[in-house]
Structure formats: C-alpha cells, structure tokens
Coordinates of C-alpha atoms in Angstrom, one line a residue:
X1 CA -47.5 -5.7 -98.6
X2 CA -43.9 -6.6 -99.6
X3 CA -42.7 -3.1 -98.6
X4 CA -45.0 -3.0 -95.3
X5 CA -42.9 -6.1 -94.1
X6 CA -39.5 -4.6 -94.5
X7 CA -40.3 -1.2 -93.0
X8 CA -41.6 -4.0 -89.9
X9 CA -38.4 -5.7 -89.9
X10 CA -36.2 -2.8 -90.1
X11 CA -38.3 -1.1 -87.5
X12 CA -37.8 -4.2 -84.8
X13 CA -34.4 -4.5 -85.5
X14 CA -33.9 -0.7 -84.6
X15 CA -36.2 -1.2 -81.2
X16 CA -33.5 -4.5 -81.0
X17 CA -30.2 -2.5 -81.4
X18 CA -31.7 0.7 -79.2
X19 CA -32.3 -2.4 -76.4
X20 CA -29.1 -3.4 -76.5
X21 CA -27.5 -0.2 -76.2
X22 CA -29.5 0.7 -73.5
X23 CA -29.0 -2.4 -71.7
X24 CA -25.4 -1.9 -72.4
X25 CA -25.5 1.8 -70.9
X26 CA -27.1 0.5 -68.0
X27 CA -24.8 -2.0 -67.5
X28 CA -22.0 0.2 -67.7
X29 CA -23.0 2.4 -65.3
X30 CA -23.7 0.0 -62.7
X31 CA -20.4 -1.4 -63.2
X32 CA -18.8 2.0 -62.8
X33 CA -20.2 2.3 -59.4
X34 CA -18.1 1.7 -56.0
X35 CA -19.5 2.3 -52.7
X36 CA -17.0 2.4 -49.8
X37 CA -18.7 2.4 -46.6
X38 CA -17.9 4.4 -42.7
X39 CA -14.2 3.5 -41.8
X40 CA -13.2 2.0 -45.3
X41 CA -10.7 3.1 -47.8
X42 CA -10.6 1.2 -51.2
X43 CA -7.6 1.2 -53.4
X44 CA -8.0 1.1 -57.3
X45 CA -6.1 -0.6 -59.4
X46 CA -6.2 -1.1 -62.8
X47 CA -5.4 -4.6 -64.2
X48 CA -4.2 -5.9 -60.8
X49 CA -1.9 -2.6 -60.7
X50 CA -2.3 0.1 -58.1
X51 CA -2.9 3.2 -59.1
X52 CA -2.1 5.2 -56.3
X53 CA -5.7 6.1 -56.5
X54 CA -7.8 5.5 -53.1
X55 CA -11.8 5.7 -52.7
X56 CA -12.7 7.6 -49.5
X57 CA -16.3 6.9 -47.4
X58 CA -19.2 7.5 -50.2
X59 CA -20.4 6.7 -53.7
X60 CA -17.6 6.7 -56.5
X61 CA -17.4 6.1 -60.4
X62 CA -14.1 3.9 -62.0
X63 CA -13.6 2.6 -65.2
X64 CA -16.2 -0.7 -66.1
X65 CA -15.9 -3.5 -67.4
X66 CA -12.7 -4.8 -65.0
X67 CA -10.0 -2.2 -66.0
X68 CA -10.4 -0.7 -62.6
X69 CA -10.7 -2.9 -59.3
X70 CA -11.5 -1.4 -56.0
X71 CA -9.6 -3.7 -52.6
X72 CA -11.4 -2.3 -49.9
X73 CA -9.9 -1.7 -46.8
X74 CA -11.5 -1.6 -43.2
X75 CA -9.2 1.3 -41.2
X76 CA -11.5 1.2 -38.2
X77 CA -9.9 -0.5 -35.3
X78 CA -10.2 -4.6 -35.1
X79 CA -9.6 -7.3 -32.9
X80 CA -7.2 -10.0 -33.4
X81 CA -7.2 -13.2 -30.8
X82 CA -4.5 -15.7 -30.5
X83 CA -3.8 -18.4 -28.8
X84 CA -0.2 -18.4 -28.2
X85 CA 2.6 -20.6 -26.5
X86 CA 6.5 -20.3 -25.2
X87 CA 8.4 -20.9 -22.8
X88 CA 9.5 -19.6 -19.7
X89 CA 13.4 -18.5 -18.7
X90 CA 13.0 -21.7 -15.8
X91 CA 11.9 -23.6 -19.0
X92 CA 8.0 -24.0 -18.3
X93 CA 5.6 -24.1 -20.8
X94 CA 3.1 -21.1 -20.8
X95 CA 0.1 -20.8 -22.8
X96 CA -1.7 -17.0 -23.1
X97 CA -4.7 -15.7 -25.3
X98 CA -3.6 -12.7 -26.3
X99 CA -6.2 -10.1 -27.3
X100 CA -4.9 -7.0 -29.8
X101 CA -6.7 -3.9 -30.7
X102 CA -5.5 -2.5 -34.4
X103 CA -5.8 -0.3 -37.1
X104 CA -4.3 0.4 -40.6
X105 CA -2.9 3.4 -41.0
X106 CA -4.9 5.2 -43.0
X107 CA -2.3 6.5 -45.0
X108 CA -0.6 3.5 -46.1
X109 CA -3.6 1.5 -47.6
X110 CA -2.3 1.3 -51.3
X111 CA 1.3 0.7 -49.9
X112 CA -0.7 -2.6 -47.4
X113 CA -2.2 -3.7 -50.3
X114 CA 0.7 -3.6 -52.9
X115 CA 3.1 -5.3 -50.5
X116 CA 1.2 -7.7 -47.9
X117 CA -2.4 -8.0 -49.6
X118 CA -5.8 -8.1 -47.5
X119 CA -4.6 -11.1 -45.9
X120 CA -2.4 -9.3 -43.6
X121 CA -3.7 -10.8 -40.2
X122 CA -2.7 -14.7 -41.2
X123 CA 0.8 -12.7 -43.4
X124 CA 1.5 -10.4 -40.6
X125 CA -0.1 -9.8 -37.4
X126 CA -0.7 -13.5 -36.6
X127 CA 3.1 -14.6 -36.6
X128 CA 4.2 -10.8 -35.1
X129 CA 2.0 -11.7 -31.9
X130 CA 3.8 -15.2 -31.8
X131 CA 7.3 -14.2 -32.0
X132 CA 6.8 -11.0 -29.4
X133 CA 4.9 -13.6 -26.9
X134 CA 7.7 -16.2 -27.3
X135 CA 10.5 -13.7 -27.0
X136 CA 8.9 -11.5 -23.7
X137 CA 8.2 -14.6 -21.8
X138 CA 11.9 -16.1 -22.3
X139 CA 12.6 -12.9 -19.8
X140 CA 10.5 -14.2 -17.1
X141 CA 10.3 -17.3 -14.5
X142 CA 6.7 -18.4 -14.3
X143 CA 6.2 -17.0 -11.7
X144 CA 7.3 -13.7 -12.8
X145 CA 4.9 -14.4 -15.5
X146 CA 2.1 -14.3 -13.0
X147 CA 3.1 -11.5 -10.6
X148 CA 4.6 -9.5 -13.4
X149 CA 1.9 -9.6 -16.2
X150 CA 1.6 -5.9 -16.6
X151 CA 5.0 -5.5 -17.1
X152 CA 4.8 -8.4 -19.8
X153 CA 2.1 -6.5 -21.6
X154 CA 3.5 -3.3 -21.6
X155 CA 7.0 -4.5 -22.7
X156 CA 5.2 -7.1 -25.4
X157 CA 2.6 -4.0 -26.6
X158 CA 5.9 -1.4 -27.5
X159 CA 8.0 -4.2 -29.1
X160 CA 5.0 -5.1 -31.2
X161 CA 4.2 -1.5 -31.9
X162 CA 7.3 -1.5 -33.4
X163 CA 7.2 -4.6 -35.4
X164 CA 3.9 -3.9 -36.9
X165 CA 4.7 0.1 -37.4
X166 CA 7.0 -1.0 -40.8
X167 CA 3.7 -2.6 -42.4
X168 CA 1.9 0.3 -41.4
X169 CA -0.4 -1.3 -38.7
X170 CA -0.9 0.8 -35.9
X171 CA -0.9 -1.1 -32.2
X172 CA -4.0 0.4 -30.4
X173 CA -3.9 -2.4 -27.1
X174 CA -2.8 -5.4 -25.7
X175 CA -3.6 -8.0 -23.5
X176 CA -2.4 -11.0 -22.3
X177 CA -5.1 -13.4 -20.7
X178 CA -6.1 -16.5 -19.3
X179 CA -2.5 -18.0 -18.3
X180 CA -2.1 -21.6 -18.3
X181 CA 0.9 -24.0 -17.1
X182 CA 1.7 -27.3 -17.4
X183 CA -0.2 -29.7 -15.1
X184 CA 3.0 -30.0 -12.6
X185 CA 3.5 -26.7 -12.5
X186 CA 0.1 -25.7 -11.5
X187 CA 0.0 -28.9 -8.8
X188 CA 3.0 -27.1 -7.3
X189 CA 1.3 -23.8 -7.4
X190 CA -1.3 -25.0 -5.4
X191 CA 0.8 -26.8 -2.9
X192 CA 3.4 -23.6 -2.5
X193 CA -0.4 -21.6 -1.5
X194 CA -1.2 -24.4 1.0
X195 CA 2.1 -24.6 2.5
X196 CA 1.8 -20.5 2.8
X197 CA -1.3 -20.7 4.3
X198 CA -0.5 -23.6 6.9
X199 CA 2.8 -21.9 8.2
X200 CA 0.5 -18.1 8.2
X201 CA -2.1 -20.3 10.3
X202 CA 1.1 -21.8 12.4
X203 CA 2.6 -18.1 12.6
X204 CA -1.1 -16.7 14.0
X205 CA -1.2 -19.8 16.1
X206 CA 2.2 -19.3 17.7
X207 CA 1.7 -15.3 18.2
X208 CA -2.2 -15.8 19.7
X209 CA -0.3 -18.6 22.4
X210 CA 2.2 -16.1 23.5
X211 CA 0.4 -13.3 24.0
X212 CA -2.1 -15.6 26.1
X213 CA 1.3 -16.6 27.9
X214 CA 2.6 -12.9 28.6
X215 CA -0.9 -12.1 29.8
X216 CA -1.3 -14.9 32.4
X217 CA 2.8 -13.7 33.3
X218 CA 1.2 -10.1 34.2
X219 CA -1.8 -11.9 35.6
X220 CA 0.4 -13.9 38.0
X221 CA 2.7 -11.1 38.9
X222 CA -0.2 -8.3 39.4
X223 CA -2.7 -10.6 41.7
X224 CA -0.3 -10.7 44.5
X225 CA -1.2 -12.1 48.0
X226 CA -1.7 -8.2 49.3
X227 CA -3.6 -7.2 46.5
X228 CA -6.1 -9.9 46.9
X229 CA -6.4 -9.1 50.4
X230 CA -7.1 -5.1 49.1
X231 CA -10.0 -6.5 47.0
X232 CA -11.7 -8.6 49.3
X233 CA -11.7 -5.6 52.4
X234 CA -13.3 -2.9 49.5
X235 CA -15.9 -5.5 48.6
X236 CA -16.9 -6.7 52.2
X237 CA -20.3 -5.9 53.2
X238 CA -19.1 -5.5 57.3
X239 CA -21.1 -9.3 57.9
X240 CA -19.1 -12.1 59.2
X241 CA -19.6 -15.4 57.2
X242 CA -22.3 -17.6 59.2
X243 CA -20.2 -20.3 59.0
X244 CA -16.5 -20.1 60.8
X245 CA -14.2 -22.6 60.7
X246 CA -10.8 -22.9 60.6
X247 CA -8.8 -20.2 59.0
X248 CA -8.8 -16.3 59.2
X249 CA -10.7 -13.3 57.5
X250 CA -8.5 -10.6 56.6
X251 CA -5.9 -12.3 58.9
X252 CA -8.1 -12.0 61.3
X253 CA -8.1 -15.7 62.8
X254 CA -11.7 -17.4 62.9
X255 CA -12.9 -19.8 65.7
X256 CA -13.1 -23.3 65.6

C-alpha cells in the first residue's frame, strides 16, 4: 500500500513537471511571435537596443521573454492637421489649417526610431509645419496671402520637404486652408468689396447714360426737318385729312 502511494505521488508530480514544461513551451512560442501588418515595418531591438534588424509585412519569430522588442512602424502615407498662426509682412495676424500628406521612408525606420522615437509627429512634424507657415507668410501682405495661396503652398510644401527629408519623412502634399484674419482686417475686406462694387455699379451707370446720350445726339442729327418730310410722303395713303385747318401738308398750305 505504502509503495502503491509513492509510485502515485511520483507519477502526479511527473504529469505536474510535464504541465509546466508544456505550458512553458507554449508560452514561449507565443511570445516569439510578431505580426506586422500591410504598410508596417517593425524594428527589433534587443534590450531597448536596435538591432539593425527590421520585420517586413507577415508573421515573424524573435527572441521571448523581452530580449527582443518589435516598434512597429506605419510607412503608409498619414495625415497630419494643424492649426497654425503667424504673421503677415503688413503685420496682420493670419490663422491657416494646414493639412499634410506623409510617409516614412521606408528605409530609414530603425534610423526614425533610434533618433526621434514613434513620437515623431508632436517631436518633429508638428513644430516643422509651424516654423515653415510662420516663415512663408512673413513674405506676404494679407492680401497676397489670399490672392497668392498657391504660391504659398508650393513654396511652404518644397521648404518643408526639405526640412523633414533629414529625419527621413517624405512630404507627399500640402495644403493650406480655411484662412482667417483678425476681425478689422476682415471688416475692411468687406468694405474694400463694397466700395469695388459701388464704383463698378457707378462706372456701368455712367457708360449706360452716355451711350443713351450719343444715341439721342445721332437721333437729333439724323431726324432732320427733310427727312421727316421723306417719311411722311412714303407713308401717305393719297387721302387728305378730313379735318384742315391751319397749316400745310407736305408744304402744301391747307385752308382755313
């Protein structure tokens, strides 16, 4: 009975260990596993340190247990919005919501996430969008800033390109919306397009007069005493009037 016991104990504590192994296998292998989905890149490191090792789209197997870490990366291309003010070169305040289109380069992942980190939007492309939208509107009046926007864009889009090219960010597009002014500004806006249209509506007004003055000029000068006469004999039926008084038809005198 004594024996039967032992072999009993021995035998659970084998089922026990074999568990624990297997539990440990299993969760080993999970651990190992990385998935990197469409458009991502992740970059391993091992203790906090990059490897120089990056995961492409698919399943992959690292080292468990924490040695290796996987930063994943989206390389597709995002959308940053920010609300930015300057001011203009007549010293009036502007405010823009600028819209960019970006992607990581693909091949500077590990470098992105050794030197910037994943928050590179709020480290770098936040304060790059600032500083470019500050310095291209110091250029331009305001209103140059509203006659000239695609100029604006196309000269704040290269210089960003260029700014953002170092930290390997790609610049896919631009835009500048949704231009705002002070409350002055805009009132004198609106009262430079009424004056416009008042002195168009004067202008249309003063050309629609004279013209109607040059035509009753030719009017006067074409219906001349001999001309009239020339249009009443072509119309006359060949019937004197009924009634004659004094006077003359065709100067042809009429009794009395």
């Amino acid at each position: 009975m004594r024996v039967a016991q032992i072999v009993g104990e021995k035998s659970r504590t084998k089922m026990i260990v074999i568990g624990v192994i297997a539990l440990l296998v299993l969760i080993t292998f999970f651990s190992s596993i990385r998935t990197i989905g469409t458009g991502q890149i992740g970059v391993v490191t091992v203790y906090g340190k990059v490897t120089g090792r990056e995961l492409s789209e698919g399943i992959h197997f690292v080292l468990p247990w924490g040695i290796n870490s996987v930063a994943i990366y989206d390389v597709k291309v995002q959308k940053e919005t920010v609300d930015s003010t300057a001011a203009s070169a007549d010293l009036q305040d502007v405010t823009s919501q600028i819209v960019l289109n970006y992607r990581l380069n693909g091949n500077e992942v590990s470098r992105i996430h050794q030197t910037i980190g994943p928050d590179y939007v709020s480290r770098i492309i936040t304060p790059a969008i600032n500083e470019v939208f500050k310095a291209a509107s110091a250029q331009y009046t305001a209103s140059e800033l509203i006659t000239d926007r695609n100029r604006l864009k196309a000269e704040a889009q290269k210089s960003l390109a260029e700014r953002l090219k170092d930290y390997g960010i790609e610049v896919d597009q631009l835009s500048i919306t949704n231009f705002s002014f002070s409350d002055s500004f805009s009132k004198a806006i609106e009262d430079k397009q009424v004056a416009q249209q008042n002195a168009e509506r004067a202008k249309f007004n003063l050309e629609a007069a004279r013209t109607d003055a040059e035509a009753q000029k030719v009017q006067a000068e074409t219906l001349t005493p001999q001309y009239l006469q020339k249009m009443a004999i072509e119309k006359w039926d060949g019937r004197l009037p009924t009634y004659m008084g004094s006077g003359t038809v065709f100067n042809i005198p009429l009794g009395q």
